[in-house]
Coordinates of C-alpha atoms in Angstrom, one line a residue:
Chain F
X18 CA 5.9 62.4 148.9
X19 CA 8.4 64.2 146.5
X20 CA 8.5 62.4 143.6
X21 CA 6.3 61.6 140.5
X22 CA 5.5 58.7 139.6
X23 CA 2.3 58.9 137.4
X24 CA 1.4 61.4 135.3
X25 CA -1.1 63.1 133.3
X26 CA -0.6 65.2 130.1
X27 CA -2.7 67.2 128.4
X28 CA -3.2 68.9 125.3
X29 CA -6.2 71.3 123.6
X30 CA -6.7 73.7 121.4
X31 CA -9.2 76.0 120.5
X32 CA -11.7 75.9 123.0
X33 CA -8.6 74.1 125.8
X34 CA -8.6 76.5 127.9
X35 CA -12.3 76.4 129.1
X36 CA -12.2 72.5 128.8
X37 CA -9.0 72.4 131.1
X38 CA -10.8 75.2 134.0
X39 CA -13.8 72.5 134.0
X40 CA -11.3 69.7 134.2
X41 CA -8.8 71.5 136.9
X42 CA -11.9 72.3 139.1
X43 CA -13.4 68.5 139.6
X44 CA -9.8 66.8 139.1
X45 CA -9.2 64.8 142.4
X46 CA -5.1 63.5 141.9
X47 CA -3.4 60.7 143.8
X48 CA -0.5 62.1 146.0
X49 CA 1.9 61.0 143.9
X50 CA 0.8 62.4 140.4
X51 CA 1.4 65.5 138.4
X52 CA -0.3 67.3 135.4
X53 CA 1.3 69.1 132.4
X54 CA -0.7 71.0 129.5
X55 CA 0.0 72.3 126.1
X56 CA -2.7 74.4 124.9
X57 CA -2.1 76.4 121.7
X58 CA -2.4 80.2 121.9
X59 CA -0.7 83.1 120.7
X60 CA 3.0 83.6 121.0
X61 CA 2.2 86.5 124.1
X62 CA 3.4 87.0 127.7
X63 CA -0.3 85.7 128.7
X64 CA -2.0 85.4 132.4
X65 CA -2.6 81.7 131.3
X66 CA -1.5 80.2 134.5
X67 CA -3.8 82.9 136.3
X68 CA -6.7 82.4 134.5
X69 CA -6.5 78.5 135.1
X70 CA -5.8 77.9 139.1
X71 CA -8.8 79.9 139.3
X72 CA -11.0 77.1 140.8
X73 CA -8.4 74.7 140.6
X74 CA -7.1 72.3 143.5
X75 CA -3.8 72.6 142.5
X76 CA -1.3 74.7 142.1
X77 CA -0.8 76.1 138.2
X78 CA 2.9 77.3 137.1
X79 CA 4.4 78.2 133.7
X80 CA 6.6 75.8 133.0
X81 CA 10.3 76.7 133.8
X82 CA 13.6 74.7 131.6
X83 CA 14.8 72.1 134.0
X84 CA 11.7 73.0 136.7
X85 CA 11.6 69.1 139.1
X86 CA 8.3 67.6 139.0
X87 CA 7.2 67.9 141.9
X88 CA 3.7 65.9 143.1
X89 CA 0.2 68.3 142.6
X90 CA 1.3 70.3 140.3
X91 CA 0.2 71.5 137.1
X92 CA 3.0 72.6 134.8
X93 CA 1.9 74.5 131.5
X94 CA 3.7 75.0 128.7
X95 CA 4.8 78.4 128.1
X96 CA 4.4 80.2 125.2
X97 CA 7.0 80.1 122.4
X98 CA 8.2 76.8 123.9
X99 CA 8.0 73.2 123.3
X100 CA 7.6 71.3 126.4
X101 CA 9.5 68.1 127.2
X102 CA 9.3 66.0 129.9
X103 CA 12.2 63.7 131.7
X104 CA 11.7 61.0 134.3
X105 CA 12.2 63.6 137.0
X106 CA 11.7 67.0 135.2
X107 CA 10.5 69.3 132.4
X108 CA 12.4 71.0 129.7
X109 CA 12.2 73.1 127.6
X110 CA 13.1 73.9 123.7
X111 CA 12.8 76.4 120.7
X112 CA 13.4 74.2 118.2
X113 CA 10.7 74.7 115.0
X114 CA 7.3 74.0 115.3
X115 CA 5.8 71.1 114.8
X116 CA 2.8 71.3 112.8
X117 CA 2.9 75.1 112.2
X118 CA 2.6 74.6 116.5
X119 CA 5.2 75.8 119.2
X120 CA 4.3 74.2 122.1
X121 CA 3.3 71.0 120.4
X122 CA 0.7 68.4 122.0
X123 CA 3.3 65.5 120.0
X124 CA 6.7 66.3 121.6
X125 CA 5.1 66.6 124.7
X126 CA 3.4 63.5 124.9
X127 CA 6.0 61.7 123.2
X128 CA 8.7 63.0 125.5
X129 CA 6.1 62.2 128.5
X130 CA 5.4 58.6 126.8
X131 CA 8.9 57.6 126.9
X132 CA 9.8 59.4 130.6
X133 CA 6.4 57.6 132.3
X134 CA 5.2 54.5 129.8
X135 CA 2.4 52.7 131.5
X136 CA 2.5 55.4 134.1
X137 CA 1.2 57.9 131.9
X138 CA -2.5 59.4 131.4
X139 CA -3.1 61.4 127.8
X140 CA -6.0 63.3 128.1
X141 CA -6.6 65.4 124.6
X142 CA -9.9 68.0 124.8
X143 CA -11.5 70.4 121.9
X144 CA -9.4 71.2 119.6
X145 CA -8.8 72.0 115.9
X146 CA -5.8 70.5 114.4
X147 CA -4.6 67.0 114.9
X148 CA -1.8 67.9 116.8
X149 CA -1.9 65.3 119.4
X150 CA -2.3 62.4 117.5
X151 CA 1.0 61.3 116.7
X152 CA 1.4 61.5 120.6
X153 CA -1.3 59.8 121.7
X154 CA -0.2 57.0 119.5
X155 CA 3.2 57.2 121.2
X156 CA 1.7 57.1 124.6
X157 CA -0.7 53.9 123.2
X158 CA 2.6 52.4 122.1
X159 CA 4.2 52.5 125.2
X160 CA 1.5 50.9 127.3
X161 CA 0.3 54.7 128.5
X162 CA -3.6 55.3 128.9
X163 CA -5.2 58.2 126.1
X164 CA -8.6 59.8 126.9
X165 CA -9.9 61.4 124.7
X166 CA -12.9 64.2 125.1
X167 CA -16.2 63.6 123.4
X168 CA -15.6 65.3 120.0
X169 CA -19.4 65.7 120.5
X170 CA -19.5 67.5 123.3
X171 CA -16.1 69.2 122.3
X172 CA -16.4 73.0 120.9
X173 CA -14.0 72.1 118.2
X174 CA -14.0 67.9 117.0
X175 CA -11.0 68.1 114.9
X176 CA -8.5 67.2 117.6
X177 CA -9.8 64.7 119.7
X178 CA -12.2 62.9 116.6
X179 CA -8.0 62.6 114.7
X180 CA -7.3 60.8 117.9
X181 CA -10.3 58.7 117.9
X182 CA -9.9 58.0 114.3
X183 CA -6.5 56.9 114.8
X184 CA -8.0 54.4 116.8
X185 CA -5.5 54.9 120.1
X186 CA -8.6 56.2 122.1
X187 CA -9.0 53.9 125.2
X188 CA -11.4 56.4 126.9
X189 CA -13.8 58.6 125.3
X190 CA -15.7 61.0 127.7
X191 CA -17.9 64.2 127.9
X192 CA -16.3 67.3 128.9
X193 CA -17.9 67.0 132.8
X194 CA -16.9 63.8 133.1
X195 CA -13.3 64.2 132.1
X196 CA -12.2 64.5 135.6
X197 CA -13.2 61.5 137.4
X198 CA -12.7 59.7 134.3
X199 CA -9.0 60.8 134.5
X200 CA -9.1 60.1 138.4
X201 CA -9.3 56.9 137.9
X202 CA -7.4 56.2 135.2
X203 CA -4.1 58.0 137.1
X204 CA -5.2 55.2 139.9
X205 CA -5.3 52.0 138.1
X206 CA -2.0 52.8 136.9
X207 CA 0.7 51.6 139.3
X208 CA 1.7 53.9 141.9
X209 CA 5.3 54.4 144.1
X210 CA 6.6 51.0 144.6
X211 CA 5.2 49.3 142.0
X212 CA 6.6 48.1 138.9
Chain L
X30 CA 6.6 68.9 109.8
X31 CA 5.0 65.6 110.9
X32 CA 7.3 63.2 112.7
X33 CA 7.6 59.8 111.8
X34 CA 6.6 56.9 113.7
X35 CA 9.4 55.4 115.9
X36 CA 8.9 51.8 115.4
X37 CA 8.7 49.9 118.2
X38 CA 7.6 46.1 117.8
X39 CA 8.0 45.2 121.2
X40 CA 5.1 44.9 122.6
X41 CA 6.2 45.1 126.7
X42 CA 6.0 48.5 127.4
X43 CA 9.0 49.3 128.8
X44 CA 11.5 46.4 127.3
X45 CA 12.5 48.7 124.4
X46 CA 12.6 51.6 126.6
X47 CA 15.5 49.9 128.2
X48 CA 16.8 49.0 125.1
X49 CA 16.5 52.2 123.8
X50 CA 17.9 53.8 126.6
X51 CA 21.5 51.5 126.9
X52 CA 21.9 52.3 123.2
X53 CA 21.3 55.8 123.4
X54 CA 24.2 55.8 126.1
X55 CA 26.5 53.6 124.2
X56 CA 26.0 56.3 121.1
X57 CA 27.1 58.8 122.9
X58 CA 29.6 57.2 124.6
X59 CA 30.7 55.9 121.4
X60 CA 30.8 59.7 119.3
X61 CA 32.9 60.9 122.1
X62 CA 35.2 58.4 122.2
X63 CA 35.5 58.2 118.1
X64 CA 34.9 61.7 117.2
X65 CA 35.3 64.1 120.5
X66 CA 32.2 65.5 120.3
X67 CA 30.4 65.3 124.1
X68 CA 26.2 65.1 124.1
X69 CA 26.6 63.3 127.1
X70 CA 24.9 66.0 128.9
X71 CA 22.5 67.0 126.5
X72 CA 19.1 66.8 128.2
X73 CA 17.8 63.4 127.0
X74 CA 14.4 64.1 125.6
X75 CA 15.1 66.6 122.9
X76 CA 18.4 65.1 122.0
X77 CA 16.7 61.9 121.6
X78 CA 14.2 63.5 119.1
X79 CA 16.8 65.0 117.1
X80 CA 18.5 61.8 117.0
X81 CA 15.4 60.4 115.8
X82 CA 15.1 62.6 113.3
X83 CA 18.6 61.5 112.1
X84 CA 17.7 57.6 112.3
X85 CA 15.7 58.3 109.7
X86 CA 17.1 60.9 107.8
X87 CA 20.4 58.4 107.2
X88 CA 17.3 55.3 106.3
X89 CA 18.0 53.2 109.6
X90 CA 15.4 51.9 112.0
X91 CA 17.4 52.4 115.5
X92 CA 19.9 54.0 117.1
X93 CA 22.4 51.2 116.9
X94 CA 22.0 51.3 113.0
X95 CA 22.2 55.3 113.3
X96 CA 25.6 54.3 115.3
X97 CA 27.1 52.3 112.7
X98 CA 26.2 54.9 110.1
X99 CA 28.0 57.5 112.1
X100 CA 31.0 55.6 113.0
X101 CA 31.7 54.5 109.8
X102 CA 31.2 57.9 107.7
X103 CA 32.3 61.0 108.9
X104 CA 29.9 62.9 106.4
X105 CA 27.0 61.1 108.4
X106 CA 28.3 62.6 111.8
X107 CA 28.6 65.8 110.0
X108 CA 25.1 66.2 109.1
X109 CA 24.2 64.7 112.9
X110 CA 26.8 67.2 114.6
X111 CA 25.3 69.8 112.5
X112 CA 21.5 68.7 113.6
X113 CA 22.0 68.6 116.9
X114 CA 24.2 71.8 117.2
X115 CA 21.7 74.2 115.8
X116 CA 19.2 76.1 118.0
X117 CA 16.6 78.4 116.8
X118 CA 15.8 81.9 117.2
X119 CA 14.3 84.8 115.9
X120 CA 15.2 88.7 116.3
X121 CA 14.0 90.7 119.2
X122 CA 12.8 87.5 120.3
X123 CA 11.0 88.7 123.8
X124 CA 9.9 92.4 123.0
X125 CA 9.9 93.2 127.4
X126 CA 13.6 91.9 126.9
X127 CA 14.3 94.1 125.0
X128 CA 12.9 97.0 126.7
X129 CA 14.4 95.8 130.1
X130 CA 17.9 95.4 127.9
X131 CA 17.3 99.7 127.0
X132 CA 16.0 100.7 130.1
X133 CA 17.7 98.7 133.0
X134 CA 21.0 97.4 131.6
X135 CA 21.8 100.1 129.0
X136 CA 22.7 103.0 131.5
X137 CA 25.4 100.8 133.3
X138 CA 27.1 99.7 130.5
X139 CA 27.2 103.4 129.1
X140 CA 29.1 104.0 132.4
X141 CA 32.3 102.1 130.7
X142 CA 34.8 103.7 128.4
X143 CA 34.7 100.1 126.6
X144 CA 32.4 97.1 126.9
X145 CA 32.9 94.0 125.8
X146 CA 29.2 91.8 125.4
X147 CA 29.7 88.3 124.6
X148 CA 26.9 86.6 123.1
X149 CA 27.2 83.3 123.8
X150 CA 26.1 80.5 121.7
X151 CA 24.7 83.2 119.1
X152 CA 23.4 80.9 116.5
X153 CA 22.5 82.1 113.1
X154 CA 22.9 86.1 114.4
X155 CA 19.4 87.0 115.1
X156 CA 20.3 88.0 118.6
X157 CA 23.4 89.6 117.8
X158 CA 21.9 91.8 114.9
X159 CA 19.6 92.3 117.3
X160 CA 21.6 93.8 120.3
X161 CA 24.0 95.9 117.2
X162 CA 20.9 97.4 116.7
X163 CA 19.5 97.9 120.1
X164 CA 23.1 99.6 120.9
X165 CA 23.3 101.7 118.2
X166 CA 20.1 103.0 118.4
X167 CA 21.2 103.9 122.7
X168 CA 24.3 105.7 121.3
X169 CA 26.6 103.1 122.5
X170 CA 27.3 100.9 119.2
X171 CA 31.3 102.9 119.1
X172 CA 32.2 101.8 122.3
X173 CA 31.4 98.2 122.0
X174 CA 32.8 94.6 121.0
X175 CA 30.2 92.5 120.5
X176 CA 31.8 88.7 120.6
X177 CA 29.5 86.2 119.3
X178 CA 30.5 82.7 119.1
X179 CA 29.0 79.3 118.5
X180 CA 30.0 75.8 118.6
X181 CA 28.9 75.1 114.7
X182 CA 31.0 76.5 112.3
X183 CA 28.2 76.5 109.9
X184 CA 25.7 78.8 111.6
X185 CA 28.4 81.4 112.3
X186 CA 29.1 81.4 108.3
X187 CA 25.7 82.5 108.6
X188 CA 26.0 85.0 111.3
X189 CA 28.6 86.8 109.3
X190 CA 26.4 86.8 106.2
X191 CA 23.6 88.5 108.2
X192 CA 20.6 86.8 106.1
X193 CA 17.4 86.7 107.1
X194 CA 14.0 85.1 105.5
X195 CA 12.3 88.1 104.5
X196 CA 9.0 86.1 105.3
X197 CA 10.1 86.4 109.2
X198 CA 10.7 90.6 109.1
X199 CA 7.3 91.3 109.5
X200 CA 7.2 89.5 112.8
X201 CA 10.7 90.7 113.7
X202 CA 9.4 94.1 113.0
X203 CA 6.6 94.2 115.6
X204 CA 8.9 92.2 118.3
X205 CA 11.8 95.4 117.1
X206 CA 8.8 97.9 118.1
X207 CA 7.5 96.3 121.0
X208 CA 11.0 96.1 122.4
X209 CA 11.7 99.9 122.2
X210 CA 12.7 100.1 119.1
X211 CA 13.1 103.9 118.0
X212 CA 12.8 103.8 114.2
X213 CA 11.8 100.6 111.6
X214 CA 13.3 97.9 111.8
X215 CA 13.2 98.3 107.7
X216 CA 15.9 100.9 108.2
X217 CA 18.5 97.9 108.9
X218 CA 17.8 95.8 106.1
X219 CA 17.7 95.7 102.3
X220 CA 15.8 93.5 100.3
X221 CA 17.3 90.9 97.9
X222 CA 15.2 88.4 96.5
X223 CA 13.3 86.4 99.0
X224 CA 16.1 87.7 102.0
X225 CA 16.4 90.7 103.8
X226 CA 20.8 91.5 103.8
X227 CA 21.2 92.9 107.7
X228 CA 23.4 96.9 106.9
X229 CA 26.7 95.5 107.2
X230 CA 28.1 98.6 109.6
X231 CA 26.1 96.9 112.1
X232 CA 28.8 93.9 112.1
X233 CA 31.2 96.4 112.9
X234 CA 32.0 96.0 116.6
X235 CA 31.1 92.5 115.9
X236 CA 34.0 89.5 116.3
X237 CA 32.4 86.0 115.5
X238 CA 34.0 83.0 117.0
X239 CA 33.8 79.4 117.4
X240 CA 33.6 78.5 121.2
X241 CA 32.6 75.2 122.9
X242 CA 30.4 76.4 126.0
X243 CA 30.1 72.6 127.1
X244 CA 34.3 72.2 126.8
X245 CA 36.1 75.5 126.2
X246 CA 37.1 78.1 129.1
X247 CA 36.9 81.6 129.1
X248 CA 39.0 84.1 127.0
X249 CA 38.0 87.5 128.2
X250 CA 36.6 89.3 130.8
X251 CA 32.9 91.0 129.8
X252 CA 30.8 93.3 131.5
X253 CA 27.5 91.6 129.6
X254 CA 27.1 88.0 128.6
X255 CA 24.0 86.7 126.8
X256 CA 23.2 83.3 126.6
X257 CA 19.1 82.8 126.1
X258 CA 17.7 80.1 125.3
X259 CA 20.8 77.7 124.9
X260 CA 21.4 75.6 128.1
X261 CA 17.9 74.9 127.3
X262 CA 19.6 71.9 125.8
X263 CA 21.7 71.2 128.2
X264 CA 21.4 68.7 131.6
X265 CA 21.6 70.2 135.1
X266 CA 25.2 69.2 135.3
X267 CA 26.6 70.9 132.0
X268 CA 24.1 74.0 132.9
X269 CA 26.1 74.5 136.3
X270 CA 29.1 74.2 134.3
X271 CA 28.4 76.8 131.9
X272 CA 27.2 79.2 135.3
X273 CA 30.7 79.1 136.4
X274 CA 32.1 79.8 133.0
X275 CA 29.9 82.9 133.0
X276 CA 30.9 83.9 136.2
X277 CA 34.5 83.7 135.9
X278 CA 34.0 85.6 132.8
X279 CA 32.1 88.4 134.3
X280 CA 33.7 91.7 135.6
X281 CA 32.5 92.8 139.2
X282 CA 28.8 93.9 138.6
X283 CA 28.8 92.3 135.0
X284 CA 25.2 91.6 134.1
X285 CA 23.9 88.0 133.0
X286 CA 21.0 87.5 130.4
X287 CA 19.2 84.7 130.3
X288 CA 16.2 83.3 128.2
X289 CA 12.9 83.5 129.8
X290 CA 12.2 80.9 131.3
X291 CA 15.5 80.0 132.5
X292 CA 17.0 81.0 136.1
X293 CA 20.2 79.9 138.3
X294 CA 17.2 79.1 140.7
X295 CA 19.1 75.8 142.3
X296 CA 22.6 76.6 140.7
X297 CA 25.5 76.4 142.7
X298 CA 26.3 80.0 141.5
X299 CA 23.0 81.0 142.3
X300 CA 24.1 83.2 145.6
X301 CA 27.0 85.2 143.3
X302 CA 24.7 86.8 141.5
X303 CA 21.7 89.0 142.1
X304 CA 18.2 90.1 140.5
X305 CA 18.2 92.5 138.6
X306 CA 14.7 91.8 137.1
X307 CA 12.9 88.5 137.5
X308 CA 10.4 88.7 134.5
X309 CA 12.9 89.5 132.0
X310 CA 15.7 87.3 133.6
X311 CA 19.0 89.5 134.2
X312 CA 20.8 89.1 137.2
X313 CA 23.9 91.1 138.0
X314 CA 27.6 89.5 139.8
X315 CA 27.8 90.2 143.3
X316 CA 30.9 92.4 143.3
X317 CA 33.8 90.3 145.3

């Protein structure tokens, strides 16, 4: 299996990091799915990828421009950059931030809504901005799935209780059960060889 | 800045994708044929946003109705061609760059009775302000011709004005420290108004140009080319394209900077040059 055909994209915050470890280390991914992440952080070379494959099942790499998506993977954005995603791979851009933010949560789930539609899994975790939101409606708009993390349960509500607000959640789960609530979501979208 | 919506009524989720995505080839298709100018190999996803951005910037609701705008009134493809031409940067972006650009790259070039650098696709001048600095700094600034060139006219007018927000210096200035830098950065600049004027003796060496890197050849041969963060932009095909431009352009040994997290990793010229230093992306042309 080499190529992608469901995907999930995250994006968090203050607090993301944390919430994305506890998510990478129950995540269980069919064969034929990917992850990518924007969490916001400082603009500085950073052992981000490091820190999260710790415990993970997957593999964890800073995104490169034009990098294929290949199946169990988790691509993160790197810092400085927004992230974008094609059909078949990421890319990558410098243009201004979005939201005072550089990655940005919205160009890469808007990119990722219009490469993957109904194949696509939003997740958004703690957080405290509303980047995000304007994704997460693109991704509702284009048939895609958005979860969204208990904003209760989240170390910082702003982000995922925008999202909620906004009325595109179709999932709203506690941190520990954002995994197998994902899981499943990636599965009852339609896999390689359907349409 | 908060983007606006893009409207989409339909409610299947892919039918306006498909829609979307025969107009967006018939745009392009249609600007090259009308005008000249090629996005054909613009990577799709951040081309389409900054077409987007134009939809609604000229009041239209799709990209057909951007099309007809365009077609119809050359102003509008001004103002598009200028949007989507424009890439951002910042001085000393990517301090270790820097450093690796003093330490490792410096003491060849200084082996050269002349060197020509060509920075390509140099933007509003941050980079190349930048590197005048960086060289004078190594003793080298006599010896050099820095080219810089650009496809947009516009940006180079401000490349040769050397004007920078005065709000970004403080930034620039820690980046200009991290990267090596021997004195202030303040040194370089005086302040005038709300912009800091780059010392104009640093544009000495400097030539800026207008050059095409998705259609024009090369016109000289350098011993450093910089190009970071620009085929960002650009699909796989026109990327390889642009690798052979470099190469043909390098001397024997010539030394290649990309951005950082671009590589020829899966380029067709990927086995004419080698590493010089993975992190801060610099590879050297295998002599031959």
């Amino acid at each position: 299996m080499s190529v992608v055909t469901r995907l999930v994209a995250l994006g968090g915050s203050w607090g993301g990091i944390t919430a994305m470890q506890t998510i990478l280390r129950d995540l269980d991914l069919p064969d034929d799915a990917a992850l990518v992440a924007v969490l916001h952080r400082q603009p500085i070379r950073s052992a981000l990828a490091d820190v999260l494959v710790r415990g993970s099942a997957y593999p964890v790499e800073e995104a490169e421009d034009k990098a294929p998506l290949r199946p169990g993977t988790v691509y993160i954005a790197p810092p400085d950059y927004h992230l974008l995603v094609e059909p078949a791979w990421l890319s990558l851009s410098t243009e201004e931030p979005v939201k005072y933010s550089r990655p940005s949560i919205d160009v890469m789930l808007e990119s990722a809504a219009e490469a993957f539609a109904h194949r696509l899994v939003a997740v958004i975790v703690t957080g405290a901005s509303d980047d995000g939101t304007a994704g997460a409606r693109a991704v509702h708009r284009r048939g895609g799935t958005v979860i969204v993390q208990d904003p209760k349960s989240a170390e910082q509500a702003v982000m995922p209780r925008s999202v909620v607000e906004a009325g595109v959640a179709d999932r709203i789960a506690p941190l520990h059960e954002l995994a197998a609530t994902i899981g499943l979501a990636v599965r009852s979208r339609p896999g390689p060889g359907h349409e | 800045m908060s983007e606006p919506d893009l409207p989409d009524p339909a409610t299947e989720p892919n039918a306006s994708t498909d829609v979307e995505s025969v107009e967006l080839d018939v745009f392009l298709e249609a600007i090259q044929r009308v005008y000249g100018y090629d996005f054909r190999n613009y990577a799709r996803a951040s081309l389409r946003r900054r077409l987007w951005r134009r939809v609604h910037g000229e009041g239209r609701h799709s990209l057909t109705g951007l099309l007809e705008a365009v077609l119809h009134d050359p102003q509008a493809m001004e103002r598009l061609r200028v949007d989507l031409s424009v890439t951002v940067t910042s001085m000393f972006r990517d301090p270790q760059f820097f450093r690796a650009l003093r330490e490792l790259v410096v003491p060849h070039l200084a082996t050269y009775p002349f060197v020509r650098i060509w920075v390509a696709g140099c933007a509003s001048g941050e980079e190349v302000y930048s590197l005048a600095i960086l060289l004078r700094e190594e003793g080298l600034a006599d010896r050099v011709r820095i080219y810089a060139t650009d496809v947009s006219e516009q940006v180079l007018e401000q490349a040769r004005e050397g004007r920078m927000p005065l709000d970004k210096m403080k930034a620039y200035s820690s980046n200009y420290l991290e990267g090596g830098g021997r004195e202030g950065l303040s040194r370089y600049y005086t302040v005038d108004g709300r912009w800091a004027r780059m010392d104009p003796t640093l544009r000495d060496g400097v030539m800026f140009a207008r050059h095409n890197l998705a259609t024009d050849g090369t016109f000289n041969e350098f011993h450093l080319v910089l190009c970071r963060n620009v085929m960002i932009y650009f699909d796989r095909t026109l990327q390889h394209r642009v690798h052979e431009l470099f190469d043909v352009s390098l001397v024997d040994l010539g030394i290649l900077a990309l951005g950082a997290r671009e590589s020829l990793v899966g380029s067709p010229l990927e086995s004419h040059f080698d590493v010089i230093d993975a992190e801060s992306r610099l590879y050297r042309k295998v002599a031959g």
